[in-house]
Coordinates of C-alpha atoms in Angstrom, one line a residue:
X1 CA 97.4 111.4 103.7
X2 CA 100.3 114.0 104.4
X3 CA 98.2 117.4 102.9
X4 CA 94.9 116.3 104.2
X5 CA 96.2 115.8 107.7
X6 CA 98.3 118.9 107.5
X7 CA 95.3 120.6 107.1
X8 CA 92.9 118.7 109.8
X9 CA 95.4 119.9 112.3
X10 CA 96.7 123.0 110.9
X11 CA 92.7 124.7 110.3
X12 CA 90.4 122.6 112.8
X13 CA 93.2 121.8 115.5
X14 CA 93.5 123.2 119.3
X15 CA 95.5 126.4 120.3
X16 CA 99.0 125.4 119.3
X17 CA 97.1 124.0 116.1
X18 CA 100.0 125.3 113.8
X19 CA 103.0 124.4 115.3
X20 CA 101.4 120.7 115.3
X21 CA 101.4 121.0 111.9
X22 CA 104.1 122.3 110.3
X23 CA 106.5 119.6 113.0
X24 CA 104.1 117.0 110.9
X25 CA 104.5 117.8 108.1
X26 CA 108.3 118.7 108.4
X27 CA 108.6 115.3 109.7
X28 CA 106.8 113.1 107.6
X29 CA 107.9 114.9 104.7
X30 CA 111.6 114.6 105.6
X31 CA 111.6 110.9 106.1
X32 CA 109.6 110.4 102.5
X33 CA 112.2 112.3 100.7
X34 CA 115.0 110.0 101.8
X35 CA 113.2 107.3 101.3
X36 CA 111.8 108.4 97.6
X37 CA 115.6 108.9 96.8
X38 CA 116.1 105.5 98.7
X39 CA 113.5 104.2 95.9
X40 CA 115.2 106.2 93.1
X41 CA 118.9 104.7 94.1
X42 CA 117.6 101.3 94.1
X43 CA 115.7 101.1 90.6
X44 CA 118.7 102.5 89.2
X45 CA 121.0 99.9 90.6
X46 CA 118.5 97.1 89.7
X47 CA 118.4 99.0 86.1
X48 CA 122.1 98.4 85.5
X49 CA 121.4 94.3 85.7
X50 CA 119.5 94.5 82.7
X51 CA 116.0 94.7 84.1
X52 CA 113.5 95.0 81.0
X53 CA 110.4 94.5 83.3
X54 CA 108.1 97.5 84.7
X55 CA 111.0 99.4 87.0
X56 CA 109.0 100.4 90.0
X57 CA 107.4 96.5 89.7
X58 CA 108.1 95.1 93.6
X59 CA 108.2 91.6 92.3
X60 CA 110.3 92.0 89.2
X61 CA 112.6 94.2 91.5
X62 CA 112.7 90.9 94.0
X63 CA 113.5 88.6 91.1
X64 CA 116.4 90.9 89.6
X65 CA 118.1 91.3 92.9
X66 CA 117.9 87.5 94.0
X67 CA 119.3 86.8 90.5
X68 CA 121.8 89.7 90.9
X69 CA 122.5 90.4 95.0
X70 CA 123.7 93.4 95.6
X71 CA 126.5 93.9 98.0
X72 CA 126.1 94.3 101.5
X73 CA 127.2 97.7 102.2
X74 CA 124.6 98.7 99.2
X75 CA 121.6 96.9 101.0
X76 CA 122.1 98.7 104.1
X77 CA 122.8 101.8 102.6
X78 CA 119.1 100.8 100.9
X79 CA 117.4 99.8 103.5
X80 CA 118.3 102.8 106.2
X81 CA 117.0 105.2 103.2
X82 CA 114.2 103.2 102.6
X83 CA 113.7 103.2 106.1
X84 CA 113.7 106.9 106.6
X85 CA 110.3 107.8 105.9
X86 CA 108.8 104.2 107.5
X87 CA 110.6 104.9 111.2
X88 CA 109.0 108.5 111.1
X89 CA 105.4 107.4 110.0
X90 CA 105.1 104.3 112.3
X91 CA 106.7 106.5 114.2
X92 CA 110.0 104.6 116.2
X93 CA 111.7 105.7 119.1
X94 CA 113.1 108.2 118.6
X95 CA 111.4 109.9 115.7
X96 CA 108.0 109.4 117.4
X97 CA 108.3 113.3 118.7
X98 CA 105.9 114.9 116.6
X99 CA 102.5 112.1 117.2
X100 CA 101.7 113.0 120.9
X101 CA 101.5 117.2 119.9
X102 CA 99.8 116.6 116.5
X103 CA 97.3 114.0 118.4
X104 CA 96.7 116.4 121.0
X105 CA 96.0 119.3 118.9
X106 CA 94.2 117.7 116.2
X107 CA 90.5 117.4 116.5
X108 CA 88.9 114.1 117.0
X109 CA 88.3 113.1 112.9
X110 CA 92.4 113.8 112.2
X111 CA 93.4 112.0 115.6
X112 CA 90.8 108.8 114.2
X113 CA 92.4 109.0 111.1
X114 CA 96.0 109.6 112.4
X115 CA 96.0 106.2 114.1
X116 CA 93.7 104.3 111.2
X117 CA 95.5 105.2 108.5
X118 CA 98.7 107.2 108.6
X119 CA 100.4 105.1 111.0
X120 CA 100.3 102.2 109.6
X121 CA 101.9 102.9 106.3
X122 CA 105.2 102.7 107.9
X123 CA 104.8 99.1 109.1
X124 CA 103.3 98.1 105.3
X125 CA 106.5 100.2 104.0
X126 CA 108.8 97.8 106.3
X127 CA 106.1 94.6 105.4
X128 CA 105.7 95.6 101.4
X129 CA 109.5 97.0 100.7
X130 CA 111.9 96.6 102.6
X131 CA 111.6 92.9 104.1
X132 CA 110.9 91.7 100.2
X133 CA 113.7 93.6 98.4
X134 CA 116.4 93.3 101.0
X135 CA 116.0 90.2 103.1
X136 CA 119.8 89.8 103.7
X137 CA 120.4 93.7 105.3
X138 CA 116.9 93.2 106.7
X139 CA 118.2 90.0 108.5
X140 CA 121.6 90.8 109.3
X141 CA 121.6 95.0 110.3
X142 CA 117.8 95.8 110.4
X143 CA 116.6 93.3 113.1
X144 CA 118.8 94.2 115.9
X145 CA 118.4 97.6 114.9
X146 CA 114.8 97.9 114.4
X147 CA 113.7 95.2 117.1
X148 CA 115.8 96.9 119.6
X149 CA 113.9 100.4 118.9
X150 CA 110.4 98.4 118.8
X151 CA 111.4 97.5 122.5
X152 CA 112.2 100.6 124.0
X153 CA 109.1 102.0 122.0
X154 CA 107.1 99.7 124.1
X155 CA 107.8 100.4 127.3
X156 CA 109.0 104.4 126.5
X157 CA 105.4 104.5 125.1
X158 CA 103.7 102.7 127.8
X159 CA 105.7 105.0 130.7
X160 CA 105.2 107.8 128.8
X161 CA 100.9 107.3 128.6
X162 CA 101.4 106.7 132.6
X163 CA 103.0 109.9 133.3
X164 CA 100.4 111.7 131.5
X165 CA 97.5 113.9 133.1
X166 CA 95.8 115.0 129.5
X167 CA 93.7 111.4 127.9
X168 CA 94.2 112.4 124.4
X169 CA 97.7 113.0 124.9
X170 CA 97.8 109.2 127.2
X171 CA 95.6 107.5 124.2
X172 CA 98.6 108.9 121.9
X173 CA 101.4 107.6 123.8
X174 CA 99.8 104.1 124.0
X175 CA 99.8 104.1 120.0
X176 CA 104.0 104.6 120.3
X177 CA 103.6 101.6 122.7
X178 CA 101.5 99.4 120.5
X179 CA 103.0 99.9 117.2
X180 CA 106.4 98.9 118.8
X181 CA 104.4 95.6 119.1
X182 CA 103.7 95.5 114.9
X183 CA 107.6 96.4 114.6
X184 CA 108.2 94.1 117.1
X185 CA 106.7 91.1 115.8
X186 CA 107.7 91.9 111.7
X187 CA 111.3 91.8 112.7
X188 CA 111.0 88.4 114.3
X189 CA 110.6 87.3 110.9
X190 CA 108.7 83.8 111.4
X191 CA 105.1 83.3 110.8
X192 CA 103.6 84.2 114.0
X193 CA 105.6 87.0 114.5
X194 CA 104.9 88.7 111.2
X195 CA 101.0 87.3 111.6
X196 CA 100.7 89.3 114.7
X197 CA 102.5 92.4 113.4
X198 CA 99.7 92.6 110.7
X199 CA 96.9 91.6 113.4
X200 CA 97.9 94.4 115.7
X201 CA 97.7 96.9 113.2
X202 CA 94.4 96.6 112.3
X203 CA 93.3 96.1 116.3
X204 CA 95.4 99.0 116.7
X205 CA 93.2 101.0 114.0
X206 CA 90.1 99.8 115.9
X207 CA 90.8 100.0 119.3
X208 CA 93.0 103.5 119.1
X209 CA 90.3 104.7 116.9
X210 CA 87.5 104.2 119.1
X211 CA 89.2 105.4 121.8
X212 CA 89.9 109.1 120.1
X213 CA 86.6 109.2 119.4
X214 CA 85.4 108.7 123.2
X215 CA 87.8 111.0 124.2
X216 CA 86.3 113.6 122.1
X217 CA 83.2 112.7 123.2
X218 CA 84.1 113.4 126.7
X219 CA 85.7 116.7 125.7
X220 CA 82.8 117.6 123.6
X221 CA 80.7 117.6 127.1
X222 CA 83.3 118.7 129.2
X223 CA 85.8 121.1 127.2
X224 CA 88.6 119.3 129.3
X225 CA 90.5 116.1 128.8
X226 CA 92.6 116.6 132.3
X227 CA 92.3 113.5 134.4
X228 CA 92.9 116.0 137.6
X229 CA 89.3 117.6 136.6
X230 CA 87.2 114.8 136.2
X231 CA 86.1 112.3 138.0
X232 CA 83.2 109.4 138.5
X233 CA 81.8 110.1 135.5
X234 CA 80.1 106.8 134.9
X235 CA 77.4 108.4 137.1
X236 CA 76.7 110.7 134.4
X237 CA 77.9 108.8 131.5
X238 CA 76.6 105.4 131.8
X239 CA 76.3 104.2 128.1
X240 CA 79.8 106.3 127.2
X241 CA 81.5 104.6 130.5
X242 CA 80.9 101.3 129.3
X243 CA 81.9 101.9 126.0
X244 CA 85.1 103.3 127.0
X245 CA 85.5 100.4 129.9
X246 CA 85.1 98.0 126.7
X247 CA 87.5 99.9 124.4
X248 CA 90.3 100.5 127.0
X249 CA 90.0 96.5 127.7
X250 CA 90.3 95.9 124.1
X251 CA 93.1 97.9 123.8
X252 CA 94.8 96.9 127.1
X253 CA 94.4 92.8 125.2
X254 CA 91.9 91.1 127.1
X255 CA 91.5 87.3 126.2
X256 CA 88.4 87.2 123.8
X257 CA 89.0 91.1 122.3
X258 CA 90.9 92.0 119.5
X259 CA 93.8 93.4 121.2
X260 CA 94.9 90.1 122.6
X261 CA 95.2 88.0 119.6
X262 CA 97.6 90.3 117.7
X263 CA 100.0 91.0 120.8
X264 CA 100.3 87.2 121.5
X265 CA 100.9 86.5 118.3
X266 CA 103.9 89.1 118.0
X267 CA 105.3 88.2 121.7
X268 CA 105.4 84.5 120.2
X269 CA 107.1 85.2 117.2
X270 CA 109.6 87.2 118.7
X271 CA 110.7 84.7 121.9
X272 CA 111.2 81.9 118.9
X273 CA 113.8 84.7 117.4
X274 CA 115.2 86.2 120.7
X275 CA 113.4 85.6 123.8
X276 CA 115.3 88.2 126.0
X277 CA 113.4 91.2 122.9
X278 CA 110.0 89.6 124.1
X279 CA 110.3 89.7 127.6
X280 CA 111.1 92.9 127.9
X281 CA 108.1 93.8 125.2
X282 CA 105.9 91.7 127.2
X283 CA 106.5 94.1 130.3
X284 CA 104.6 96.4 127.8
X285 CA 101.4 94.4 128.1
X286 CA 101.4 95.1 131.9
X287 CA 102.0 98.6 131.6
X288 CA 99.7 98.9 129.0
X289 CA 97.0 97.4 131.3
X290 CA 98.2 99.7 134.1
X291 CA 98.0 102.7 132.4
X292 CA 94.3 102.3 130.9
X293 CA 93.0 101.1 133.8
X294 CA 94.2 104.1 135.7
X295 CA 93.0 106.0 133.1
X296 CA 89.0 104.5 133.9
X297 CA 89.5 104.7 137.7
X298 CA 90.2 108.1 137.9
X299 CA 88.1 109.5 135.2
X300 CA 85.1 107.3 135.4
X301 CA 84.8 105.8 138.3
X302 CA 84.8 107.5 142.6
X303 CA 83.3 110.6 143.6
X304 CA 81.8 112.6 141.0
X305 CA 84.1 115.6 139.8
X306 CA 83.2 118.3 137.0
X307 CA 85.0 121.6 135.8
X308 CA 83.2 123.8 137.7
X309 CA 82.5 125.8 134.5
X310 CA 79.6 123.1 133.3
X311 CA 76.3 123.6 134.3
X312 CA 72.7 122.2 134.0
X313 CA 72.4 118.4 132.7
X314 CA 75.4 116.4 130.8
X315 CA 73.8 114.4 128.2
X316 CA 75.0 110.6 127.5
X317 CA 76.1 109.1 124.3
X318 CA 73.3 110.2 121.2
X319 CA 72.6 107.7 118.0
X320 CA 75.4 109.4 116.2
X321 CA 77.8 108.7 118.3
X322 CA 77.1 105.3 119.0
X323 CA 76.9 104.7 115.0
X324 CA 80.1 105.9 114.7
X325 CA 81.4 103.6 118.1
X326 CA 79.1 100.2 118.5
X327 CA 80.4 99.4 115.0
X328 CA 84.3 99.5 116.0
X329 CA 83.4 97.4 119.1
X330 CA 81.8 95.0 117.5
X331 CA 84.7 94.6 115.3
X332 CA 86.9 94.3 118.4
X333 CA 84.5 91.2 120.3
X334 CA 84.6 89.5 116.4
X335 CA 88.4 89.3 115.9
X336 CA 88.9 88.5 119.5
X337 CA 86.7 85.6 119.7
X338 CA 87.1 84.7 115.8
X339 CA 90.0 86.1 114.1
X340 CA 90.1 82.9 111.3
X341 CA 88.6 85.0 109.3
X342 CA 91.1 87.4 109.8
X343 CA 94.1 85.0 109.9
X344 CA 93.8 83.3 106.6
X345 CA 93.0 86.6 104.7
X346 CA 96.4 87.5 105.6
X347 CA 98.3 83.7 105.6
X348 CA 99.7 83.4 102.2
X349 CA 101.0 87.0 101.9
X350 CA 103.0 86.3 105.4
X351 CA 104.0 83.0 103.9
X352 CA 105.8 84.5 100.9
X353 CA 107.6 87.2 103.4
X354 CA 108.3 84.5 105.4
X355 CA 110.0 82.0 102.8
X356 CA 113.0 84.7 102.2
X357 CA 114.2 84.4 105.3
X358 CA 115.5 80.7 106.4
X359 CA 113.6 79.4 109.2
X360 CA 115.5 77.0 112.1
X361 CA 114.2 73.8 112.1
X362 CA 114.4 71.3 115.3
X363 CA 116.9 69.1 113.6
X364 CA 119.0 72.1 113.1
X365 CA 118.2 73.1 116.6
X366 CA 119.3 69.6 117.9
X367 CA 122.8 70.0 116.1
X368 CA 123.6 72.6 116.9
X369 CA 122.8 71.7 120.7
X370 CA 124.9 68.7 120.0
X371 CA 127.8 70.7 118.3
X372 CA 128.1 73.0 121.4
X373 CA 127.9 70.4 124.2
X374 CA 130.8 68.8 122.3
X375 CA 132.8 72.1 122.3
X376 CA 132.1 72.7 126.0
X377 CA 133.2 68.9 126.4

C-alpha cells in the first residue's frame, strides 16, 4: 500500500501534492522499519528457545513464548518496536500529523483508499501481533499507554474536524477521531470491546469512504471544498444531499446505521475495563455528531451560495457515481440493522485474543468488594 499511495498523492494529488508525499512516506516508512527490526529481534529471541517450527509462524511464535516467557523489560522493549510502525499507520495521537495533509492533497481514489485500507493495518498489527505475542507487556504497559492516546485521539480528532473550514480536511480529522474508537475498544481487552474495535473498522472503511467520495463529488462540481463558499446546496444537489445527509448520519452512529453498532460496542468494552477512559471517549460521540451535522447545515442546507466562478447548470449525482456510493450505503443500513452476520464472522478470532488475557468474573468482583470493605472497616 505504501508505493502505490506514495504515488496517488505524489503524481494525481493537489498543489502541495509532493510535500504530502514524501511526509507519507517518511512516516510510514519510519514506523515499519522499527517495527520490521522489532520483528527481527523477536524471532531471534524466540530462536534461542529451540524453536524448530516455521520462525515468522504467529502461532508457533505464541506457543514458544508461553512455554518460554520472556522477561518483562524484553516484552516492552518488543512491543514499543512492534508498535512503531502500527501507532503511525492507524495513526495515534501524536503521530497522526501527516493523514489530514496527505488526505487533503490526495485525490479522491487515494483519500478512499487511505481510509479503506491503509489505516487499518495498524489496528490488525496491534489485533494480529502484538496483543497475541505479548499479552503480559500488552496488559501491563500497553493499555494505559495506548488507551490513554486512543482518548485524546478522540476528542483531539473530533475538535480538530470542528475547527476546520476545508470538508476533506474535516472528513480527515474525523478518521483520527474514529480510529481512537478501534484502539479504544482493542485495549479494553474483553469481548465487546475487542468486537467493537473490529466492527468500527470496517464501518469506518464504509462510512469514511463514502464520505471522500461525496466530497469529491462536490469538489468535482464546485472546484472548492470551503464550507465559507458554499451553501444550501441541497437545492441543487438533491440526490447528492441525501446521500451525504445518510453517510454523515452513518458516520456520526445513528441507531440502525453501521456506525452505531461498532462504537457501542467499544464504549461497552472499555467502561467494564476503566469507565473513567469511556466517558471521556464517549464525549467523542457528541462531538462527532456536532461536527457532521455542522458540516450538512452550512454546506447543504440555508440560502443558496456558489463560488462565483461557476456558471450555467450544476448537474446532480450521474449512474457512476451512485454505483460507486448506493453500494457503500447499503452496506451501512445492513450492518446497522443486522450486523449477526457480521458479529459471528468475527466471534471466535476475538475469542482466542480474548482468552490470553484473564477476564474478572462477579465472584472475583464480589471478593474483592468484600476484601476492601473489610480493610476500610
Amino acid at each position: 500500500t505504501l508505493i502505490p499511495l506514495f504515488f496517488l498523492v505524489g503524481i494525481w494529488g493537489g498543489v502541495q501534492r509532493q510535500f504530502a508525499a514524501y511526509r507519507f512516506f517518511i512516516y510510514t516508512l519510519a514506523g515499519s522499519v522499527i517495527t520490521l527490526l522489532g520483528l527481527v529481534a523477536l524471532v531471534l529471541k524466540v530462536m534461542e528457545t529451540g524453536l524448530t517450527a516455521t520462525p515468522f509462524s504467529i502461532p508457533d511464535i505464541a506457543a514458544a513464548l508461553k512455554a518460554h516467557p520472556l522477561s518483562d523489560q524484553w516484552q516492552i522493549g518488543l512491543l514499543l518496536a512492534l508498535s512503531a510502525g502500527f501507532v503511525i499507520k492507524v495513526p495515534l495521537f501524536p503521530f497522526h500529523t501527516w493523514l489530514p495533509l496527505a488526505h487533503t492533497e490526495a485525490p479522491t481514489a487515494g483519500s478512499v483508499l487511505l481510509a479503506g485500507i491503509l489505516l487499518k493495518l495498524g489496528c490488525y498489527g496491534f489485533l494480529r501481533i502484538c496483543l497475541p505475542l505479548l499479552p503480559a507487556a500488552v496488559a501491563g504497559f500497553g493499555v494505559p499507554v495506548y488507551a490513554t492516546m486512543a482518548v485524546i485521539g478522540i476528542v483531539y480528532g473530533a475538535l480538530g474536524a470542528l475547527a476546520q473550514s476545508d470538508i476533506k480536511k474535516l472528513v480527515a480529522y474525523s478518521s483520527v477521531s474514529h480510529l481512537g474508537f478501534c484502539m479504544l475498544g482493542m485495549f479494553a481487552l474483553n469481548s465487546e470491546g475487542i468486537t467493537g474495535a473490529v466492527m468500527q473498522m470496517v464501518n469506518h472503511g464504509l462510512s469514511t469512504g463514502a464520505l471522500f467520495l461525496l466530497v469529491g463529488m462536490v469538489y468535482d462540481r464546485y472546484h472548492t471544498r470551503e464550507l465559507s463558499e458554499l451553501g444550501g446546496l441541497a437545492t441543487r444537489l438533491p440526490l447528492l444531499s441525501v446521500c451525504m445527509v445518510f453517510i454523515c448520519l452513518a458516520s456520526a452512529g445513528l441507531p440502525g446505521l453501521n456506525g452505531f453498532v461498532g462504537e457501542l460496542l467499544a464504549l461497552i468494552g472499555m467502561f467494564k475495563a476503566n469507565p473513567i477512559y469511556a466517558a471521556i471517549g464517549a464525549t467523542g460521540v457528541v462531538l462527532g455528531a456536532w461536527y457532521l451535522l455542522d458540516m450538512l447545515r452550512r454546506a447543504f442546507f440555508g440560502p443558496l451560495k456558489e463560488p462565483a466562478s461557476v456558471h450555467g447548470p450544476i448537474l446532480d449525482i450521474n449512474m457512476r457515481e451512485a454505483l460507486a456510493v448506493v453500494p457503500l450505503m447499503i452496506l451501512c443500513l445492513w450492518i446497522g440493522v443486522f450486523p449477526k452476520p457480521l458479529l459471528d464472522t468475527i466471534e471466535d478470532d476475538v475469542r482466542e485474543v480474548v482468552k490470553m488475557y484473564p477476564q474478572p468474573t462477579a465472584s472475583t468482583v464480589d471478593v474483592a468488594d468484600h476484601e476492601k470493605t473489610k480493610v476500610e472497616r
